[in-house]
PDB file of C-alpha atoms in Angstrom:
ATOM      1  CA  UNK A   1      60.574  66.322  78.253  1.00  0.00           C
ATOM      2  CA  UNK A   2      57.866  67.593  80.621  1.00  0.00           C
ATOM      3  CA  UNK A   3      56.962  71.245  80.258  1.00  0.00           C
ATOM      4  CA  UNK A   4      58.261  73.730  82.802  1.00  0.00           C
ATOM      5  CA  UNK A   5      55.513  74.836  85.173  1.00  0.00           C
ATOM      6  CA  UNK A   6      55.430  78.600  85.621  1.00  0.00           C
ATOM      7  CA  UNK A   7      53.120  80.900  87.571  1.00  0.00           C
ATOM      8  CA  UNK A   8      52.503  84.599  86.976  1.00  0.00           C
ATOM      9  CA  UNK A   9      51.274  86.341  90.130  1.00  0.00           C
ATOM     10  CA  UNK A  10      48.342  88.690  89.624  1.00  0.00           C
ATOM     11  CA  UNK A  11      47.559  91.347  92.248  1.00  0.00           C
ATOM     12  CA  UNK A  12      44.723  93.838  91.991  1.00  0.00           C
ATOM     13  CA  UNK A  13      46.345  96.480  89.776  1.00  0.00           C
ATOM     14  CA  UNK A  14      48.871  94.234  88.019  1.00  0.00           C
ATOM     15  CA  UNK A  15      48.800  95.003  84.297  1.00  0.00           C
ATOM     16  CA  UNK A  16      51.723  93.246  82.606  1.00  0.00           C
ATOM     17  CA  UNK A  17      50.586  89.729  83.479  1.00  0.00           C
ATOM     18  CA  UNK A  18      49.165  88.872  80.041  1.00  0.00           C
ATOM     19  CA  UNK A  19      52.329  89.965  78.217  1.00  0.00           C
ATOM     20  CA  UNK A  20      54.385  87.952  80.676  1.00  0.00           C
ATOM     21  CA  UNK A  21      52.082  84.954  80.298  1.00  0.00           C
ATOM     22  CA  UNK A  22      52.538  85.153  76.523  1.00  0.00           C
ATOM     23  CA  UNK A  23      56.335  85.307  76.810  1.00  0.00           C
ATOM     24  CA  UNK A  24      56.436  82.308  79.163  1.00  0.00           C
ATOM     25  CA  UNK A  25      54.135  80.295  76.944  1.00  0.00           C
ATOM     26  CA  UNK A  26      55.382  81.274  73.484  1.00  0.00           C
ATOM     27  CA  UNK A  27      59.073  81.892  74.104  1.00  0.00           C
ATOM     28  CA  UNK A  28      59.725  79.325  76.782  1.00  0.00           C
ATOM     29  CA  UNK A  29      57.010  76.808  76.001  1.00  0.00           C
ATOM     30  CA  UNK A  30      55.994  76.676  79.661  1.00  0.00           C
ATOM     31  CA  UNK A  31      52.769  75.412  81.091  1.00  0.00           C
ATOM     32  CA  UNK A  32      51.642  78.715  82.606  1.00  0.00           C
ATOM     33  CA  UNK A  33      49.071  79.633  85.244  1.00  0.00           C
ATOM     34  CA  UNK A  34      47.924  83.084  86.244  1.00  0.00           C
ATOM     35  CA  UNK A  35      48.167  82.928  90.025  1.00  0.00           C
ATOM     36  CA  UNK A  36      45.724  85.107  91.963  1.00  0.00           C
ATOM     37  CA  UNK A  37      47.207  86.976  94.939  1.00  0.00           C
ATOM     38  CA  UNK A  38      45.071  85.015  97.410  1.00  0.00           C
ATOM     39  CA  UNK A  39      46.734  81.736  96.453  1.00  0.00           C
ATOM     40  CA  UNK A  40      48.271  79.974  99.446  1.00  0.00           C
ATOM     41  CA  UNK A  41      50.737  77.585  97.846  1.00  0.00           C
ATOM     42  CA  UNK A  42      53.160  77.731  94.931  1.00  0.00           C
ATOM     43  CA  UNK A  43      54.689  74.308  95.483  1.00  0.00           C
ATOM     44  CA  UNK A  44      53.949  72.945  92.015  1.00  0.00           C
ATOM     45  CA  UNK A  45      55.899  75.624  90.131  1.00  0.00           C
ATOM     46  CA  UNK A  46      59.507  75.790  89.008  1.00  0.00           C
ATOM     47  CA  UNK A  47      59.328  79.449  88.065  1.00  0.00           C
ATOM     48  CA  UNK A  48      57.317  82.305  89.551  1.00  0.00           C
ATOM     49  CA  UNK A  49      57.147  85.681  87.858  1.00  0.00           C
ATOM     50  CA  UNK A  50      55.950  88.821  89.635  1.00  0.00           C
ATOM     51  CA  UNK A  51      55.015  91.003  86.676  1.00  0.00           C
ATOM     52  CA  UNK A  52      54.813  94.753  86.234  1.00  0.00           C
ATOM     53  CA  UNK A  53      51.885  96.988  87.047  1.00  0.00           C
ATOM     54  CA  UNK A  54      50.509  98.980  89.939  1.00  0.00           C
ATOM     55  CA  UNK A  55      49.609  96.453  92.619  1.00  0.00           C
ATOM     56  CA  UNK A  56      47.167  98.041  95.078  1.00  0.00           C
ATOM     57  CA  UNK A  57      47.389 101.257  93.057  1.00  0.00           C
ATOM     58  CA  UNK A  58      50.939 101.856  94.369  1.00  0.00           C
ATOM     59  CA  UNK A  59      49.198 103.219  97.488  1.00  0.00           C
ATOM     60  CA  UNK A  60      51.437 104.105 100.440  1.00  0.00           C
ATOM     61  CA  UNK A  61      54.588 102.994  98.539  1.00  0.00           C
ATOM     62  CA  UNK A  62      54.946 100.862  95.402  1.00  0.00           C
ATOM     63  CA  UNK A  63      54.840  97.237  96.520  1.00  0.00           C
ATOM     64  CA  UNK A  64      54.171  98.018 100.198  1.00  0.00           C
ATOM     65  CA  UNK A  65      50.657  96.583 100.344  1.00  0.00           C
ATOM     66  CA  UNK A  66      51.278  93.671  97.979  1.00  0.00           C
ATOM     67  CA  UNK A  67      53.944  92.472 100.378  1.00  0.00           C
ATOM     68  CA  UNK A  68      51.299  91.367 102.875  1.00  0.00           C
ATOM     69  CA  UNK A  69      49.169  89.355 100.422  1.00  0.00           C
ATOM     70  CA  UNK A  70      48.634  85.636 101.097  1.00  0.00           C
ATOM     71  CA  UNK A  71      50.638  84.739  97.986  1.00  0.00           C
ATOM     72  CA  UNK A  72      53.739  86.387  99.464  1.00  0.00           C
ATOM     73  CA  UNK A  73      53.662  83.924 102.362  1.00  0.00           C
ATOM     74  CA  UNK A  74      53.519  81.154  99.769  1.00  0.00           C
ATOM     75  CA  UNK A  75      56.399  82.798  97.933  1.00  0.00           C
ATOM     76  CA  UNK A  76      58.587  82.629 101.032  1.00  0.00           C
ATOM     77  CA  UNK A  77      57.906  78.934 101.374  1.00  0.00           C
ATOM     78  CA  UNK A  78      58.641  78.537  97.644  1.00  0.00           C
ATOM     79  CA  UNK A  79      61.962  80.378  98.105  1.00  0.00           C
ATOM     80  CA  UNK A  80      63.065  77.932 100.761  1.00  0.00           C
ATOM     81  CA  UNK A  81      62.810  75.206  98.119  1.00  0.00           C
ATOM     82  CA  UNK A  82      65.109  77.298  95.860  1.00  0.00           C
ATOM     83  CA  UNK A  83      62.426  77.836  93.219  1.00  0.00           C
ATOM     84  CA  UNK A  84      63.292  80.536  90.674  1.00  0.00           C
ATOM     85  CA  UNK A  85      61.659  83.967  90.972  1.00  0.00           C
ATOM     86  CA  UNK A  86      61.732  86.724  88.371  1.00  0.00           C
ATOM     87  CA  UNK A  87      60.448  90.125  89.519  1.00  0.00           C
ATOM     88  CA  UNK A  88      59.834  92.669  86.773  1.00  0.00           C
ATOM     89  CA  UNK A  89      59.306  96.380  87.521  1.00  0.00           C
ATOM     90  CA  UNK A  90      56.533  96.357  90.157  1.00  0.00           C
ATOM     91  CA  UNK A  91      57.807  92.844  90.895  1.00  0.00           C
ATOM     92  CA  UNK A  92      61.202  94.366  91.787  1.00  0.00           C
ATOM     93  CA  UNK A  93      59.498  96.941  94.038  1.00  0.00           C
ATOM     94  CA  UNK A  94      57.509  94.204  95.787  1.00  0.00           C
ATOM     95  CA  UNK A  95      60.600  92.023  96.359  1.00  0.00           C
ATOM     96  CA  UNK A  96      62.366  95.024  97.951  1.00  0.00           C
ATOM     97  CA  UNK A  97      59.398  95.849 100.176  1.00  0.00           C
ATOM     98  CA  UNK A  98      59.233  92.180 101.175  1.00  0.00           C
ATOM     99  CA  UNK A  99      62.946  92.414 102.043  1.00  0.00           C
ATOM    100  CA  UNK A 100      63.719  89.450  99.828  1.00  0.00           C
ATOM    101  CA  UNK A 101      66.352  91.737  98.299  1.00  0.00           C
ATOM    102  CA  UNK A 102      68.050  94.687 100.048  1.00  0.00           C
ATOM    103  CA  UNK A 103      67.390  98.388  99.427  1.00  0.00           C
ATOM    104  CA  UNK A 104      64.391 100.463  98.368  1.00  0.00           C
ATOM    105  CA  UNK A 105      62.964 102.243  95.330  1.00  0.00           C
ATOM    106  CA  UNK A 106      62.541 105.978  95.276  1.00  0.00           C
ATOM    107  CA  UNK A 107      60.736 108.168  92.805  1.00  0.00           C
ATOM    108  CA  UNK A 108      62.737 108.740  89.595  1.00  0.00           C
ATOM    109  CA  UNK A 109      65.060 111.712  90.003  1.00  0.00           C
ATOM    110  CA  UNK A 110      63.355 113.294  86.968  1.00  0.00           C
ATOM    111  CA  UNK A 111      60.032 113.019  88.887  1.00  0.00           C
ATOM    112  CA  UNK A 112      58.518 111.703  85.663  1.00  0.00           C
ATOM    113  CA  UNK A 113      57.069 108.376  84.659  1.00  0.00           C
ATOM    114  CA  UNK A 114      59.621 107.168  82.110  1.00  0.00           C
ATOM    115  CA  UNK A 115      58.569 104.867  79.289  1.00  0.00           C
ATOM    116  CA  UNK A 116      61.345 104.322  76.770  1.00  0.00           C
ATOM    117  CA  UNK A 117      64.010 101.961  75.501  1.00  0.00           C
ATOM    118  CA  UNK A 118      67.239 102.014  77.494  1.00  0.00           C
ATOM    119  CA  UNK A 119      70.550 100.195  77.250  1.00  0.00           C
ATOM    120  CA  UNK A 120      71.642  97.838  79.987  1.00  0.00           C
ATOM    121  CA  UNK A 121      74.870  95.908  80.423  1.00  0.00           C
ATOM    122  CA  UNK A 122      74.826  92.272  81.484  1.00  0.00           C
ATOM    123  CA  UNK A 123      77.165  92.113  84.488  1.00  0.00           C
ATOM    124  CA  UNK A 124      77.146  88.372  84.984  1.00  0.00           C
ATOM    125  CA  UNK A 125      76.041  85.357  83.016  1.00  0.00           C
ATOM    126  CA  UNK A 126      76.447  82.742  85.728  1.00  0.00           C
ATOM    127  CA  UNK A 127      72.822  83.082  86.844  1.00  0.00           C
ATOM    128  CA  UNK A 128      69.903  80.933  85.636  1.00  0.00           C
ATOM    129  CA  UNK A 129      68.406  84.100  84.154  1.00  0.00           C
ATOM    130  CA  UNK A 130      71.334  85.278  82.045  1.00  0.00           C
ATOM    131  CA  UNK A 131      73.354  82.219  81.091  1.00  0.00           C
ATOM    132  CA  UNK A 132      72.807  82.656  77.340  1.00  0.00           C
ATOM    133  CA  UNK A 133      74.228  86.180  77.377  1.00  0.00           C
ATOM    134  CA  UNK A 134      77.911  86.999  77.479  1.00  0.00           C
ATOM    135  CA  UNK A 135      79.250  89.031  80.354  1.00  0.00           C
ATOM    136  CA  UNK A 136      79.419  92.637  79.154  1.00  0.00           C
ATOM    137  CA  UNK A 137      76.678  92.214  76.508  1.00  0.00           C
ATOM    138  CA  UNK A 138      74.685  95.374  75.982  1.00  0.00           C
ATOM    139  CA  UNK A 139      70.978  94.961  75.368  1.00  0.00           C
ATOM    140  CA  UNK A 140      68.288  97.432  74.427  1.00  0.00           C
ATOM    141  CA  UNK A 141      65.179  96.959  76.527  1.00  0.00           C
ATOM    142  CA  UNK A 142      62.191  99.097  77.553  1.00  0.00           C
ATOM    143  CA  UNK A 143      61.551 100.566  80.990  1.00  0.00           C
ATOM    144  CA  UNK A 144      58.191 101.955  82.146  1.00  0.00           C
ATOM    145  CA  UNK A 145      58.148 103.230  85.724  1.00  0.00           C
ATOM    146  CA  UNK A 146      57.890 106.228  88.036  1.00  0.00           C
ATOM    147  CA  UNK A 147      59.760 104.642  90.950  1.00  0.00           C
ATOM    148  CA  UNK A 148      62.863 102.873  89.707  1.00  0.00           C
ATOM    149  CA  UNK A 149      65.472 104.984  91.425  1.00  0.00           C
ATOM    150  CA  UNK A 150      67.268 102.287  93.417  1.00  0.00           C
ATOM    151  CA  UNK A 151      68.601 103.278  96.813  1.00  0.00           C
ATOM    152  CA  UNK A 152      70.781 101.208  99.107  1.00  0.00           C
ATOM    153  CA  UNK A 153      72.875 102.388 102.050  1.00  0.00           C
ATOM    154  CA  UNK A 154      76.639 102.551 101.520  1.00  0.00           C
ATOM    155  CA  UNK A 155      76.909  99.276 103.360  1.00  0.00           C
ATOM    156  CA  UNK A 156      74.226  97.629 101.184  1.00  0.00           C
ATOM    157  CA  UNK A 157      75.866  98.844  97.977  1.00  0.00           C
ATOM    158  CA  UNK A 158      79.289  97.630  99.103  1.00  0.00           C
ATOM    159  CA  UNK A 159      77.846  94.232  99.919  1.00  0.00           C
ATOM    160  CA  UNK A 160      75.974  94.013  96.572  1.00  0.00           C
ATOM    161  CA  UNK A 161      79.185  94.852  94.706  1.00  0.00           C
ATOM    162  CA  UNK A 162      81.280  92.465  96.762  1.00  0.00           C
ATOM    163  CA  UNK A 163      78.871  89.585  96.331  1.00  0.00           C
ATOM    164  CA  UNK A 164      78.433  90.417  92.653  1.00  0.00           C
ATOM    165  CA  UNK A 165      74.650  90.715  92.968  1.00  0.00           C
ATOM    166  CA  UNK A 166      74.220  93.451  90.355  1.00  0.00           C
ATOM    167  CA  UNK A 167      73.071  91.675  87.191  1.00  0.00           C
ATOM    168  CA  UNK A 168      72.127  94.638  84.963  1.00  0.00           C
ATOM    169  CA  UNK A 169      73.341  98.242  84.919  1.00  0.00           C
ATOM    170  CA  UNK A 170      72.081 101.121  82.808  1.00  0.00           C
ATOM    171  CA  UNK A 171      74.727 102.064  80.257  1.00  0.00           C
ATOM    172  CA  UNK A 172      75.251 104.020  77.054  1.00  0.00           C
ATOM    173  CA  UNK A 173      75.419 102.564  73.546  1.00  0.00           C
ATOM    174  CA  UNK A 174      79.081 101.726  74.005  1.00  0.00           C
ATOM    175  CA  UNK A 175      78.347  99.850  77.224  1.00  0.00           C
ATOM    176  CA  UNK A 176      79.722 102.522  79.577  1.00  0.00           C
ATOM    177  CA  UNK A 177      77.797 103.071  82.792  1.00  0.00           C
ATOM    178  CA  UNK A 178      77.626 106.855  82.716  1.00  0.00           C
ATOM    179  CA  UNK A 179      75.475 109.273  84.679  1.00  0.00           C
ATOM    180  CA  UNK A 180      73.856 110.366  81.426  1.00  0.00           C
ATOM    181  CA  UNK A 181      72.782 106.845  80.550  1.00  0.00           C
ATOM    182  CA  UNK A 182      71.130 106.423  83.952  1.00  0.00           C
ATOM    183  CA  UNK A 183      67.438 107.200  83.322  1.00  0.00           C
ATOM    184  CA  UNK A 184      66.174 107.459  86.907  1.00  0.00           C
ATOM    185  CA  UNK A 185      69.012 108.267  89.320  1.00  0.00           C
ATOM    186  CA  UNK A 186      69.478 104.659  90.414  1.00  0.00           C
ATOM    187  CA  UNK A 187      72.608 104.269  92.579  1.00  0.00           C
ATOM    188  CA  UNK A 188      75.500 102.461  90.875  1.00  0.00           C
ATOM    189  CA  UNK A 189      73.291 102.495  87.709  1.00  0.00           C
ATOM    190  CA  UNK A 190      71.467  99.444  89.090  1.00  0.00           C
ATOM    191  CA  UNK A 191      68.787  98.082  86.730  1.00  0.00           C
ATOM    192  CA  UNK A 192      68.683  94.499  88.038  1.00  0.00           C
ATOM    193  CA  UNK A 193      69.725  92.590  91.158  1.00  0.00           C
ATOM    194  CA  UNK A 194      69.888  88.967  92.214  1.00  0.00           C
ATOM    195  CA  UNK A 195      70.070  87.328  95.624  1.00  0.00           C
ATOM    196  CA  UNK A 196      73.327  85.698  96.679  1.00  0.00           C
ATOM    197  CA  UNK A 197      72.036  82.222  95.674  1.00  0.00           C
ATOM    198  CA  UNK A 198      71.023  83.607  92.215  1.00  0.00           C
ATOM    199  CA  UNK A 199      67.547  82.093  92.520  1.00  0.00           C
ATOM    200  CA  UNK A 200      65.851  85.511  92.472  1.00  0.00           C
ATOM    201  CA  UNK A 201      66.304  88.124  89.748  1.00  0.00           C
ATOM    202  CA  UNK A 202      64.594  91.491  90.069  1.00  0.00           C
ATOM    203  CA  UNK A 203      64.810  94.012  87.246  1.00  0.00           C
ATOM    204  CA  UNK A 204      63.165  97.307  86.329  1.00  0.00           C
ATOM    205  CA  UNK A 205      63.313  96.801  82.514  1.00  0.00           C
ATOM    206  CA  UNK A 206      60.580  94.697  80.909  1.00  0.00           C
ATOM    207  CA  UNK A 207      62.004  91.628  79.142  1.00  0.00           C
ATOM    208  CA  UNK A 208      58.499  90.439  78.186  1.00  0.00           C
ATOM    209  CA  UNK A 209      58.177  93.536  76.006  1.00  0.00           C
ATOM    210  CA  UNK A 210      61.400  92.579  74.219  1.00  0.00           C
ATOM    211  CA  UNK A 211      60.869  88.839  73.912  1.00  0.00           C
ATOM    212  CA  UNK A 212      59.667  88.389  70.360  1.00  0.00           C
ATOM    213  CA  UNK A 213      60.700  89.962  67.044  1.00  0.00           C
ATOM    214  CA  UNK A 214      57.036  90.687  66.252  1.00  0.00           C
ATOM    215  CA  UNK A 215      57.208  93.201  69.118  1.00  0.00           C
ATOM    216  CA  UNK A 216      60.048  94.968  67.326  1.00  0.00           C
ATOM    217  CA  UNK A 217      62.645  93.923  69.873  1.00  0.00           C
ATOM    218  CA  UNK A 218      63.789  90.522  71.031  1.00  0.00           C
ATOM    219  CA  UNK A 219      66.912  91.495  72.972  1.00  0.00           C
ATOM    220  CA  UNK A 220      65.314  90.370  76.226  1.00  0.00           C
ATOM    221  CA  UNK A 221      64.363  86.983  74.801  1.00  0.00           C
ATOM    222  CA  UNK A 222      67.503  85.312  76.103  1.00  0.00           C
ATOM    223  CA  UNK A 223      66.355  85.924  79.670  1.00  0.00           C
ATOM    224  CA  UNK A 224      63.440  83.546  79.087  1.00  0.00           C
ATOM    225  CA  UNK A 225      65.543  81.116  77.069  1.00  0.00           C
ATOM    226  CA  UNK A 226      68.230  81.134  79.782  1.00  0.00           C
ATOM    227  CA  UNK A 227      65.644  80.208  82.431  1.00  0.00           C
ATOM    228  CA  UNK A 228      64.361  77.462  80.146  1.00  0.00           C
ATOM    229  CA  UNK A 229      67.860  76.066  79.734  1.00  0.00           C
ATOM    230  CA  UNK A 230      68.573  76.310  83.453  1.00  0.00           C
ATOM    231  CA  UNK A 231      65.391  74.416  84.321  1.00  0.00           C
ATOM    232  CA  UNK A 232      65.703  71.745  81.622  1.00  0.00           C
TER     233      UNK A 232
ATOM    234  CA  UNK B   1      42.575 108.141 120.392  1.00  0.00           C
ATOM    235  CA  UNK B   2      44.195 109.855 117.461  1.00  0.00           C
ATOM    236  CA  UNK B   3      47.696 109.056 116.234  1.00  0.00           C
ATOM    237  CA  UNK B   4      49.424 111.688 114.150  1.00  0.00           C
ATOM    238  CA  UNK B   5      52.269 110.108 112.237  1.00  0.00           C
ATOM    239  CA  UNK B   6      54.941 112.093 110.403  1.00  0.00           C
ATOM    240  CA  UNK B   7      57.091 110.277 107.861  1.00  0.00           C
ATOM    241  CA  UNK B   8      60.028 111.945 106.140  1.00  0.00           C
ATOM    242  CA  UNK B   9      62.931 110.943 103.920  1.00  0.00           C
ATOM    243  CA  UNK B  10      65.980 109.922 105.941  1.00  0.00           C
ATOM    244  CA  UNK B  11      68.726 112.453 106.417  1.00  0.00           C
ATOM    245  CA  UNK B  12      71.220 112.375 103.579  1.00  0.00           C
ATOM    246  CA  UNK B  13      68.860 110.687 101.137  1.00  0.00           C
ATOM    247  CA  UNK B  14      68.142 112.629  97.998  1.00  0.00           C
ATOM    248  CA  UNK B  15      64.486 113.682  97.943  1.00  0.00           C
ATOM    249  CA  UNK B  16      63.623 114.313  94.270  1.00  0.00           C
ATOM    250  CA  UNK B  17      60.227 115.851  95.135  1.00  0.00           C
ATOM    251  CA  UNK B  18      61.720 118.206  97.710  1.00  0.00           C
ATOM    252  CA  UNK B  19      64.399 119.259  95.240  1.00  0.00           C
ATOM    253  CA  UNK B  20      61.846 120.069  92.534  1.00  0.00           C
ATOM    254  CA  UNK B  21      59.639 122.022  94.941  1.00  0.00           C
ATOM    255  CA  UNK B  22      62.675 123.901  96.251  1.00  0.00           C
ATOM    256  CA  UNK B  23      63.495 124.946  92.670  1.00  0.00           C
ATOM    257  CA  UNK B  24      59.899 126.021  92.049  1.00  0.00           C
ATOM    258  CA  UNK B  25      59.809 128.111  95.221  1.00  0.00           C
ATOM    259  CA  UNK B  26      63.065 129.802  94.238  1.00  0.00           C
ATOM    260  CA  UNK B  27      61.613 130.630  90.814  1.00  0.00           C
ATOM    261  CA  UNK B  28      58.620 132.200  92.542  1.00  0.00           C
ATOM    262  CA  UNK B  29      60.963 134.562  94.350  1.00  0.00           C
ATOM    263  CA  UNK B  30      61.268 132.780  97.700  1.00  0.00           C
ATOM    264  CA  UNK B  31      65.013 133.114  97.620  1.00  0.00           C
ATOM    265  CA  UNK B  32      65.797 132.248 101.240  1.00  0.00           C
ATOM    266  CA  UNK B  33      64.932 128.565 100.823  1.00  0.00           C
ATOM    267  CA  UNK B  34      67.777 126.316 101.928  1.00  0.00           C
ATOM    268  CA  UNK B  35      66.202 122.906 101.602  1.00  0.00           C
ATOM    269  CA  UNK B  36      62.799 121.264 101.144  1.00  0.00           C
ATOM    270  CA  UNK B  37      62.015 117.730 102.271  1.00  0.00           C
ATOM    271  CA  UNK B  38      58.643 116.171 101.497  1.00  0.00           C
ATOM    272  CA  UNK B  39      57.166 113.374 103.546  1.00  0.00           C
ATOM    273  CA  UNK B  40      53.778 111.985 104.526  1.00  0.00           C
ATOM    274  CA  UNK B  41      51.323 112.702 107.284  1.00  0.00           C
ATOM    275  CA  UNK B  42      49.001 109.929 108.439  1.00  0.00           C
ATOM    276  CA  UNK B  43      46.176 110.185 110.976  1.00  0.00           C
ATOM    277  CA  UNK B  44      44.848 107.021 112.565  1.00  0.00           C
ATOM    278  CA  UNK B  45      41.817 106.955 114.826  1.00  0.00           C
ATOM    279  CA  UNK B  46      41.779 103.968 117.086  1.00  0.00           C
ATOM    280  CA  UNK B  47      40.824 102.562 120.412  1.00  0.00           C
ATOM    281  CA  UNK B  48      43.869 101.411 122.335  1.00  0.00           C
ATOM    282  CA  UNK B  49      42.742 101.678 125.959  1.00  0.00           C
ATOM    283  CA  UNK B  50      45.750 103.394 127.502  1.00  0.00           C
ATOM    284  CA  UNK B  51      48.561 105.584 126.182  1.00  0.00           C
ATOM    285  CA  UNK B  52      51.309 102.955 126.605  1.00  0.00           C
ATOM    286  CA  UNK B  53      49.422 100.447 124.480  1.00  0.00           C
ATOM    287  CA  UNK B  54      48.683 103.180 121.948  1.00  0.00           C
ATOM    288  CA  UNK B  55      52.385 104.090 121.731  1.00  0.00           C
ATOM    289  CA  UNK B  56      53.474 100.534 121.189  1.00  0.00           C
ATOM    290  CA  UNK B  57      50.671  99.847 118.672  1.00  0.00           C
ATOM    291  CA  UNK B  58      51.510 102.880 116.569  1.00  0.00           C
ATOM    292  CA  UNK B  59      55.234 102.119 116.648  1.00  0.00           C
ATOM    293  CA  UNK B  60      54.472  98.610 115.493  1.00  0.00           C
ATOM    294  CA  UNK B  61      52.165  99.857 112.671  1.00  0.00           C
ATOM    295  CA  UNK B  62      54.927 102.176 111.480  1.00  0.00           C
ATOM    296  CA  UNK B  63      57.641  99.563 111.580  1.00  0.00           C
ATOM    297  CA  UNK B  64      55.534  96.861 109.954  1.00  0.00           C
ATOM    298  CA  UNK B  65      53.809  98.725 107.155  1.00  0.00           C
ATOM    299  CA  UNK B  66      53.608 102.496 107.207  1.00  0.00           C
ATOM    300  CA  UNK B  67      57.317 103.302 107.018  1.00  0.00           C
ATOM    301  CA  UNK B  68      60.090 101.880 104.853  1.00  0.00           C
ATOM    302  CA  UNK B  69      62.994 102.177 107.245  1.00  0.00           C
ATOM    303  CA  UNK B  70      65.553 101.921 104.442  1.00  0.00           C
ATOM    304  CA  UNK B  71      64.625 105.392 103.194  1.00  0.00           C
ATOM    305  CA  UNK B  72      62.253 106.934 105.747  1.00  0.00           C
ATOM    306  CA  UNK B  73      62.226 108.138 109.380  1.00  0.00           C
ATOM    307  CA  UNK B  74      59.124 108.689 111.449  1.00  0.00           C
ATOM    308  CA  UNK B  75      57.827 110.399 114.557  1.00  0.00           C
ATOM    309  CA  UNK B  76      54.342 110.322 116.008  1.00  0.00           C
ATOM    310  CA  UNK B  77      52.105 111.898 118.606  1.00  0.00           C
ATOM    311  CA  UNK B  78      49.126 110.381 120.346  1.00  0.00           C
ATOM    312  CA  UNK B  79      46.258 112.691 121.215  1.00  0.00           C
ATOM    313  CA  UNK B  80      43.036 112.058 123.079  1.00  0.00           C
ATOM    314  CA  UNK B  81      40.252 113.023 120.702  1.00  0.00           C
TER     315      UNK B  81
END
């Protein structure tokens, strides 16, 4: 079976690209390229990951400047071909700024950069990114961000709920989505969203940091294995 | 010309920074504070020829890049330098 071809986009200021590269290569067995932000085509890939970091130093707003990079034009073309996109942390912020998903990120309501393990509940397993989980599974996974406080207008939130686009929600250890288990003030406890076609998943938690037992946590591993299964 | 652009959080949107600063001001004894909203101020020097062009250029800069209309509102003034 030919290897899955994956690309990890690297902007100036991206800093989770090597971890993501490792996860794609070791966990999924992909043929992986680091893709510089000036790249003009992504046609040869089946999976594109926008990793975490601080693209363009988070200047103006997180993700705002990255949105106008040449690679984002290529990403739009890639989307039209229904290629899979996984946006992690800064990747989520960039996808929102690029309006490839609705809403916006605000500063955490604690005003602090939060770096810790949280619990999230898997809301649906009929996406290419979550098919090896069970609906309602609770996974422990790290977050590391200052702007992960998801905001959507009432209309946006109603539409996300109606179309079942919320893939992960922050929850407590029993799987309840409480205010206390919400680390950043995110509306509806949103930790991850997909588009209506389920070809794009954007999430604030870092699955690449929970993809291998040698890292002390492999509860995010199934995200990579799900994508592998979906693309095989 | 000089554009002075004021960006602020949309009405009704929680502004975590404003809330924290409001609390800090209250602790310092400024007890008449009702609300604090924190935004951004941007100055752009440019050469647009006439005021109409300047207005439409600045509006376009705001809507394209400078402002995220999901969470922010903006106003601007154009001044001759």
